[in-house]
Short mmCIF file of C-alpha atoms in Angstrom, two decimals:
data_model
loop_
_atom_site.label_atom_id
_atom_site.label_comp_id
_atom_site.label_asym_id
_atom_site.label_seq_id
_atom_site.Cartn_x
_atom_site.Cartn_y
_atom_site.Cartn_z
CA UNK E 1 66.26 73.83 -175.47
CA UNK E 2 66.91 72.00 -178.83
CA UNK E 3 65.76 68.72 -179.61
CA UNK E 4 69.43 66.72 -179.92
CA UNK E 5 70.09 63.39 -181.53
CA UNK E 6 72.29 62.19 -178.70
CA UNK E 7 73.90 59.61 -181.41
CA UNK E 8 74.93 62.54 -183.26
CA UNK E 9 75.33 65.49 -180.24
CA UNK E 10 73.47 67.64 -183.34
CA UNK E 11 70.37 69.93 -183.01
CA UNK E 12 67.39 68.10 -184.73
CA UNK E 13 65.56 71.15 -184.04
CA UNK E 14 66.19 74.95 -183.32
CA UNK E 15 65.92 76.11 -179.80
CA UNK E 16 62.49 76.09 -177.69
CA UNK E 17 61.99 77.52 -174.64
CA UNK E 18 62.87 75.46 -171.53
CA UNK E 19 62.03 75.69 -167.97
CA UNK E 20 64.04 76.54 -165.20
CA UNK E 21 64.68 73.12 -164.11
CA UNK E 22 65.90 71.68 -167.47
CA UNK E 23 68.16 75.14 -167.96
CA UNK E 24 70.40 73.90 -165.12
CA UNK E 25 74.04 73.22 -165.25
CA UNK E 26 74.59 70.34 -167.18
CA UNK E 27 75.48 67.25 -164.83
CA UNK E 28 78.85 65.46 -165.08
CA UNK E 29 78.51 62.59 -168.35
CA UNK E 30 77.99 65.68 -170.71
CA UNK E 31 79.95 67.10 -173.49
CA UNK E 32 80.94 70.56 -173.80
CA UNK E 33 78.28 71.46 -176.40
CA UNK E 34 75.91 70.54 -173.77
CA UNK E 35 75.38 67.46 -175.43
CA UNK E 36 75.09 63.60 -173.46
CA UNK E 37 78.88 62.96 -173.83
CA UNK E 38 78.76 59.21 -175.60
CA UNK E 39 77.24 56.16 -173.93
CA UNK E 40 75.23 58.52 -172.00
CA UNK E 41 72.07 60.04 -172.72
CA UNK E 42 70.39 62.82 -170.57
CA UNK E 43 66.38 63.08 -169.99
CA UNK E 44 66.47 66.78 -171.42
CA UNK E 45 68.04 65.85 -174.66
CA UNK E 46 65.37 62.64 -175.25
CA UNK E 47 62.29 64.29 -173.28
CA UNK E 48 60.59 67.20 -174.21
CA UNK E 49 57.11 69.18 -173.55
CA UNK E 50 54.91 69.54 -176.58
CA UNK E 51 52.48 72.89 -177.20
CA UNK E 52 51.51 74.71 -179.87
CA UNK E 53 54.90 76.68 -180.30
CA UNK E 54 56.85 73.43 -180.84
CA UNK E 55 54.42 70.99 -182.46
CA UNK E 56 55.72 71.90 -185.83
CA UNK E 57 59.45 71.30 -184.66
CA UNK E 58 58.67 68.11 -183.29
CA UNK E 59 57.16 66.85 -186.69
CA UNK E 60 59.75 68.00 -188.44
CA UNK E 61 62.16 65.99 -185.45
CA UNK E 62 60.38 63.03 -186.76
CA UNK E 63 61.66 63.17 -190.31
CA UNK E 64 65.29 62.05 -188.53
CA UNK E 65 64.33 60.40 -185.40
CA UNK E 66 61.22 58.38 -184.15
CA UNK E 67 58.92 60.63 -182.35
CA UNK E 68 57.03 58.94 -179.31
CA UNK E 69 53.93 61.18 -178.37
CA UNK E 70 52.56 60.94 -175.21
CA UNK E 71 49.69 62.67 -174.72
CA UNK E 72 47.91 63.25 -171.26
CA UNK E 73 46.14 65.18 -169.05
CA UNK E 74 46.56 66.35 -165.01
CA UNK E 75 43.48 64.61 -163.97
CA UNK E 76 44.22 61.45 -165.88
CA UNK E 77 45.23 58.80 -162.86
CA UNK E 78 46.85 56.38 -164.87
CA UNK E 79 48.64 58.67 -166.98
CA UNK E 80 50.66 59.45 -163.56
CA UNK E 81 51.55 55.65 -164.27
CA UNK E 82 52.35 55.46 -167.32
CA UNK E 83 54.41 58.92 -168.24
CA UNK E 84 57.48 57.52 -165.61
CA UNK E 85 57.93 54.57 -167.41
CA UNK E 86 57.88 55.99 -170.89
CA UNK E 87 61.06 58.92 -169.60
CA UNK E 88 62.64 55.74 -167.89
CA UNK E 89 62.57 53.88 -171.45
CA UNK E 90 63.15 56.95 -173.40
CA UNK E 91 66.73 57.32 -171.62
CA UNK E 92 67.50 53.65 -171.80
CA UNK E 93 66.97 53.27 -175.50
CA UNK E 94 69.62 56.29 -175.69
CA UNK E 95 67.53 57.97 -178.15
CA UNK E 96 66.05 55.78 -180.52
CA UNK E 97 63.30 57.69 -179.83
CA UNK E 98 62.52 61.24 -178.61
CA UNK E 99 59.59 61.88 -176.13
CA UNK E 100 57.09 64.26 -176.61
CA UNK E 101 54.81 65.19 -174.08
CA UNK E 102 51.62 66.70 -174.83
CA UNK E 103 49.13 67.92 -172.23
CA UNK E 104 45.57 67.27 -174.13
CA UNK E 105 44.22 69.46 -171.11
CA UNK E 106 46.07 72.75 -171.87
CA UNK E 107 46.27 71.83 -175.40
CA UNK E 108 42.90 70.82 -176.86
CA UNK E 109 43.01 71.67 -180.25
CA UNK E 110 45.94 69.83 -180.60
CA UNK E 111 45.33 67.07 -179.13
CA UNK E 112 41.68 66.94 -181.31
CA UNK E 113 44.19 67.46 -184.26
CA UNK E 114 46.12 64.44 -183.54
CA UNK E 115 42.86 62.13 -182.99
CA UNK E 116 43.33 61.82 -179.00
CA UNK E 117 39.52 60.73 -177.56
CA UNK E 118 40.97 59.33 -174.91
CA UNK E 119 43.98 59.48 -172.55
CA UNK E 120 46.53 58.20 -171.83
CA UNK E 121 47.68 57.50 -175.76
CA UNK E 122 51.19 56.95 -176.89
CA UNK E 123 51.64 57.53 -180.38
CA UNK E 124 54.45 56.92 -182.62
CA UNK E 125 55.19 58.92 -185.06
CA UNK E 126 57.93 58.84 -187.95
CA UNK E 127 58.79 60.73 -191.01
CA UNK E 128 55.95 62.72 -190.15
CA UNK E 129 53.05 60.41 -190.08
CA UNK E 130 52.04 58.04 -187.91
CA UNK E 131 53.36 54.55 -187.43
CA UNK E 132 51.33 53.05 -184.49
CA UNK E 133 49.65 53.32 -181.11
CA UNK E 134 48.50 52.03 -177.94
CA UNK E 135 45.69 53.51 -175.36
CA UNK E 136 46.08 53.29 -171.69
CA UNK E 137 48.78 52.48 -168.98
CA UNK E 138 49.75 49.25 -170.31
CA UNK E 139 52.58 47.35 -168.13
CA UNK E 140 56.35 48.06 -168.73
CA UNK E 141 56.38 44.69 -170.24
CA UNK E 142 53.24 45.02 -172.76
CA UNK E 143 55.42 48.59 -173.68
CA UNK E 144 58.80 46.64 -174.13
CA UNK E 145 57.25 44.23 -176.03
CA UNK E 146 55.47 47.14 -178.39
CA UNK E 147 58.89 48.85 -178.75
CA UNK E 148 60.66 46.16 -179.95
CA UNK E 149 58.45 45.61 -182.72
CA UNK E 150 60.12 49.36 -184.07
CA UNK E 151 63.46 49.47 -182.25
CA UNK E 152 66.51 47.30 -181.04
CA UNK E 153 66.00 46.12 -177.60
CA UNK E 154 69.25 47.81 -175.85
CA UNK E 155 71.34 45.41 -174.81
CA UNK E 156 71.50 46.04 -171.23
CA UNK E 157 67.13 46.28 -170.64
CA UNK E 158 66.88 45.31 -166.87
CA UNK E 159 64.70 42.24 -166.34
CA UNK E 160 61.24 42.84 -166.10
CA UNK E 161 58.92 42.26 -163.18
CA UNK E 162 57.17 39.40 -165.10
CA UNK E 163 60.20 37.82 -165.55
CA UNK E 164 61.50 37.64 -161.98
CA UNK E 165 58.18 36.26 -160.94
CA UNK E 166 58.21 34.09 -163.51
CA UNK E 167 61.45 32.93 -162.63
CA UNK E 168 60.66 32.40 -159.43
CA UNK E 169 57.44 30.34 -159.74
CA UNK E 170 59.83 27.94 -161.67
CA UNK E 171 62.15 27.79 -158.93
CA UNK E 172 59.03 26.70 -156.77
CA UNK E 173 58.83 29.78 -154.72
CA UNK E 174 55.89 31.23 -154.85
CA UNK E 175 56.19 33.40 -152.50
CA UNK E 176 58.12 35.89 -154.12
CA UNK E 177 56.18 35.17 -157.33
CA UNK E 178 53.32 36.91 -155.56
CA UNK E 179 55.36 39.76 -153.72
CA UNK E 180 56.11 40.83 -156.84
CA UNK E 181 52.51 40.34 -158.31
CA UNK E 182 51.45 42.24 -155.32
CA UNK E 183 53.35 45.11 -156.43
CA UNK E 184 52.36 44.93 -159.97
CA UNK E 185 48.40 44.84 -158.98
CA UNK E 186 48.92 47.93 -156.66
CA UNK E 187 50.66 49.81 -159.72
CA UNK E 188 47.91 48.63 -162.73
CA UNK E 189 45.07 47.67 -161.07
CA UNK E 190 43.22 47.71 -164.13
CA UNK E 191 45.38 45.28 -165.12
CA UNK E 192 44.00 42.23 -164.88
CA UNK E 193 46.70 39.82 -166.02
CA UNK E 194 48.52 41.01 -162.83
CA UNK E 195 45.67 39.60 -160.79
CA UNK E 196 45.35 36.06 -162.26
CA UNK E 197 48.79 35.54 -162.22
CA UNK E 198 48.74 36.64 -158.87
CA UNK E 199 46.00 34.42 -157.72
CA UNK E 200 48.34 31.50 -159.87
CA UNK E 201 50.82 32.51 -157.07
CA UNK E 202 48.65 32.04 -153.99
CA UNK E 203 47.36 29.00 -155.27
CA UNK E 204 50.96 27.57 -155.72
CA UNK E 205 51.58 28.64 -151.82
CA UNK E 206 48.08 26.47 -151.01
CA UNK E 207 46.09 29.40 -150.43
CA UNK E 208 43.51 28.28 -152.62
CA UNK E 209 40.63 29.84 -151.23
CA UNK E 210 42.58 33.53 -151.52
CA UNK E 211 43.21 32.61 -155.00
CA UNK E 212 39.11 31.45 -155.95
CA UNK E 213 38.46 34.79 -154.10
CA UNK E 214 40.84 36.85 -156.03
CA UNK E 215 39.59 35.69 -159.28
CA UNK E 216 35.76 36.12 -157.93
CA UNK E 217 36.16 39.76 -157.87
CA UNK E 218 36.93 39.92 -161.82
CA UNK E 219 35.11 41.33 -164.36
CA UNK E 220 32.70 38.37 -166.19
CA UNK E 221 35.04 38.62 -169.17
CA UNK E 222 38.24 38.15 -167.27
CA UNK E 223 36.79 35.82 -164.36
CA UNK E 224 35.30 33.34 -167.31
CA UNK E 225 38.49 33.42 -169.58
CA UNK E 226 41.15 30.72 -169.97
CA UNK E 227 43.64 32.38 -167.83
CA UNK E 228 41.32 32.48 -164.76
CA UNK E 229 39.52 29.00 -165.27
CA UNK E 230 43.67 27.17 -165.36
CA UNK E 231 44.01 28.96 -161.78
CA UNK E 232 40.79 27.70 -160.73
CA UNK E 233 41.65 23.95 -162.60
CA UNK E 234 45.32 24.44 -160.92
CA UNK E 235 43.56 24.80 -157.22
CA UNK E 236 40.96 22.36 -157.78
CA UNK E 237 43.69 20.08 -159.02
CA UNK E 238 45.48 20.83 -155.80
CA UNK E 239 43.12 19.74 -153.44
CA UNK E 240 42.62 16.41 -155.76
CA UNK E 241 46.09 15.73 -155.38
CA UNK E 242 48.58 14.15 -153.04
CA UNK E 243 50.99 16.19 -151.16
CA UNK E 244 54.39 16.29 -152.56
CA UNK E 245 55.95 13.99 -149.80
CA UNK E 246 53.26 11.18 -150.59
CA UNK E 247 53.76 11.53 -154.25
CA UNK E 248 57.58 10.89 -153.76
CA UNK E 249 56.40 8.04 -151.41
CA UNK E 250 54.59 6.28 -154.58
CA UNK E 251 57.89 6.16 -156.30
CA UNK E 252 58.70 2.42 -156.34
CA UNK E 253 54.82 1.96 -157.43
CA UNK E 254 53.51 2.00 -161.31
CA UNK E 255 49.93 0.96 -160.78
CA UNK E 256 47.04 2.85 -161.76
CA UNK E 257 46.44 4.92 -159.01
CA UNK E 258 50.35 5.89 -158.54
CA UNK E 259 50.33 6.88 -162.04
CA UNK E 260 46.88 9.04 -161.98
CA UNK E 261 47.74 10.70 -158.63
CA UNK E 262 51.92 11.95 -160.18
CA UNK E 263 49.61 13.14 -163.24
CA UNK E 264 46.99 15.11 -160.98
CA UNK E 265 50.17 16.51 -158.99
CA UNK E 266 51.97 17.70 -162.25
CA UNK E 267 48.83 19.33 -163.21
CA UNK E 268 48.72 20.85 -159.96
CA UNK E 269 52.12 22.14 -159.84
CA UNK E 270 51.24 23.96 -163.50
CA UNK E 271 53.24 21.06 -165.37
CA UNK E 272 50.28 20.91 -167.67
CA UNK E 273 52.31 18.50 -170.85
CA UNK E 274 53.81 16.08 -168.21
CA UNK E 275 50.30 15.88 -166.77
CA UNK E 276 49.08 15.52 -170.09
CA UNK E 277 51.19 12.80 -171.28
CA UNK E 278 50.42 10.71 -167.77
CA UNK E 279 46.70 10.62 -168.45
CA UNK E 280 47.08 9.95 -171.84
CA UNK E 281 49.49 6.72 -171.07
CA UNK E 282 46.84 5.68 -168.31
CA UNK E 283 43.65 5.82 -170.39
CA UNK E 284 46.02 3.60 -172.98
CA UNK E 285 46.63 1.50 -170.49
CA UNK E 286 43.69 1.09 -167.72
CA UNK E 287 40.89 2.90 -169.57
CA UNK E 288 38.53 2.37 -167.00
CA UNK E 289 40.30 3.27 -164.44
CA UNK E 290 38.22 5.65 -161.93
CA UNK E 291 35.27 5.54 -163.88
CA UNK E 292 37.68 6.98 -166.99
CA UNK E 293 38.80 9.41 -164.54
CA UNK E 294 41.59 9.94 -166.84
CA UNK E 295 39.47 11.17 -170.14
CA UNK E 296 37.45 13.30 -167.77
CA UNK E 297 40.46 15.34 -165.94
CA UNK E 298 41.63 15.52 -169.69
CA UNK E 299 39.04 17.82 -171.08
CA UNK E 300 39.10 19.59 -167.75
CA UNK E 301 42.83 20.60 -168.13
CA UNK E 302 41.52 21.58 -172.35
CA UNK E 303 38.53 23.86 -170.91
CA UNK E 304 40.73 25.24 -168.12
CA UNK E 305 43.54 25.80 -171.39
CA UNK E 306 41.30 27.38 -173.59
CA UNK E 307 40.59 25.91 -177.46
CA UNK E 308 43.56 27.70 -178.97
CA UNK E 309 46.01 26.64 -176.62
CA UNK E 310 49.19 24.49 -178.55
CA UNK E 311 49.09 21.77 -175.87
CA UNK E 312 44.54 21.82 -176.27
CA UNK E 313 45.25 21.15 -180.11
CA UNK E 314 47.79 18.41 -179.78
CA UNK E 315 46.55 16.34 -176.79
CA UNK E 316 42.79 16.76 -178.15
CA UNK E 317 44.30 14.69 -181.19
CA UNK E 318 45.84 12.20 -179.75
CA UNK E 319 42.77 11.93 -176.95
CA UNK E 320 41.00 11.45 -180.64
CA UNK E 321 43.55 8.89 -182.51
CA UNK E 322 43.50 6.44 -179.08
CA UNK E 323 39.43 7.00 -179.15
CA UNK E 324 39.04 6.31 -182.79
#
């Protein structure tokens, strides 16, 4: 097959050899030159196997269109992951890109050409040379997010996973939150993200002690970072706090106790600035309140943040300016 521009319908390349399966009849969308007819784009005319009697066409590809490289092997696990998601994205972008896939297995000396140590690694290359890359199955999202740095988003991207969920944790309903997490995990379980977020989930359902579990079975790095220690401050928070239905009871009040428990609630429900700005107003007002139970659950909510976190910076100043 050729390598075809499908904004053009023109041969980047001359012909390679194809298999059986991509030599079939062209499917309805096409043009007559075999070509994706416009607004379409076909796998075959954005996807194509890399060896040794191509490489050299494919670089040359490059000098007109964006070449993404994704080189793998059959033994590689998440590889199997990963290689779906890149020929989902290369169709959607309609050929912003063409990918190239090369087996490192069946082609070593390539692949020890092109720098590959480990797989899988996506490479971008352009004019010849290359322009970035990025080792192991990362998420759809993490590779959306890498794309656009190069390319135009298309217009139509379906949401992502980590949007829905995200979407519906703000809704207040958790449990699809962690369906979705569930699903995420089972696809990139080396993903850890995917697990703290979904342990966020199970804590927001009150299954705190799934949650602390979840996050126990981390690797030191991940279980000790700020992502995992705000789960662990959100559930701790949660069993601090007042249910819902007795916060809303404590409506009419505005003593010091009302206002610490709605602060220890927003915290809980992940509402970290409105929980923020409640414990900041009570140490201003009732500073010794609780044994300055305010200034304490403070610089728990900056540990379980992390240093660098925006909302660490400013409320660790203003914690400072009322101090001093």
């Amino acid at each position: 097959m050729s390598i075809i521009d499908p904004r053009t319908g023109e041969a980047l390349t001359a012909p390679v050899e194809q298999s059986d399966a991509t030599s079939a009849a062209a499917p309805p969308g096409t043009a007559e030159n075999g070509s994706a007819a416009p607004g379409t784009v076909r796998p075959e005319d954005v996807i194509v196997d890399v060896d040794a009697g191509n490489i050299q066409q494919i670089l040359e590809a490059s000098m007109q269109v964006p070449v993404l490289l994704d080189c793998w092997a059959p033994w590689c696990e998440p590889c199997k992951t990963l290689t779906p998601v890149l020929e989902k994205l290369a169709v959607e972008y309609r050929g912003a890109f063409i990918l190239a896939k090369l087996d490192v297995e069946a082609n070593a000396e390539i692949g020890s050409q092109l720098g590959v140590r480990s797989v899988p690694d996506v490479k971008l290359v352009s004019q010849g040379g290359l322009v970035d890359n990025f080792t192991g199955a990362l998420p759809e999202k993490d590779i959306r997010e890498w794309l656009g740095r190069y390319f135009q988003p298309p217009e139509d991207a379906p949401t992502s996973p980590e949007e829905l969920a995200e979407a519906a944790m703000e809704a207040g309903d958790a449990a699809t939150a962690r369906e979705i997490y569930q699903a995420q995990m089972e696809q990139y379980p080396e993903h850890y993200p995917y697990q703290v977020s979904l342990a966020r989930a199970l804590a927001a359902e009150g299954r705190g002690d799934e949650a602390r579990g979840l996050l126990d079975n981390l690797p030191p790095e991940e279980r000790d970072a700020a992502p995992a220690r705000g789960v662990r401050a959100s559930i701790e928070f949660s069993e601090r706090a007042l249910p819902h239905a007795e916060i809303e009871a404590l409506a009419e009040r505005d003593d010091s106790e009302a206002r610490f428990q709605r602060a220890l609630r927003q915290l809980a429900d992940g509402q970290y600035e409105a929980g923020l700005e409640g414990l900041l107003r009570l140490m201003q007002s009732d500073r010794g309140y609780g044994d300055d139970a305010a200034r304490k659950t403070l610089l728990q909510v900056f540990d379980a943040l992390g240093a660098e976190h925006p909302l660490t910076v400013a409320y660790r100043r203003k914690l400072f300016a009322l101090l001093y």
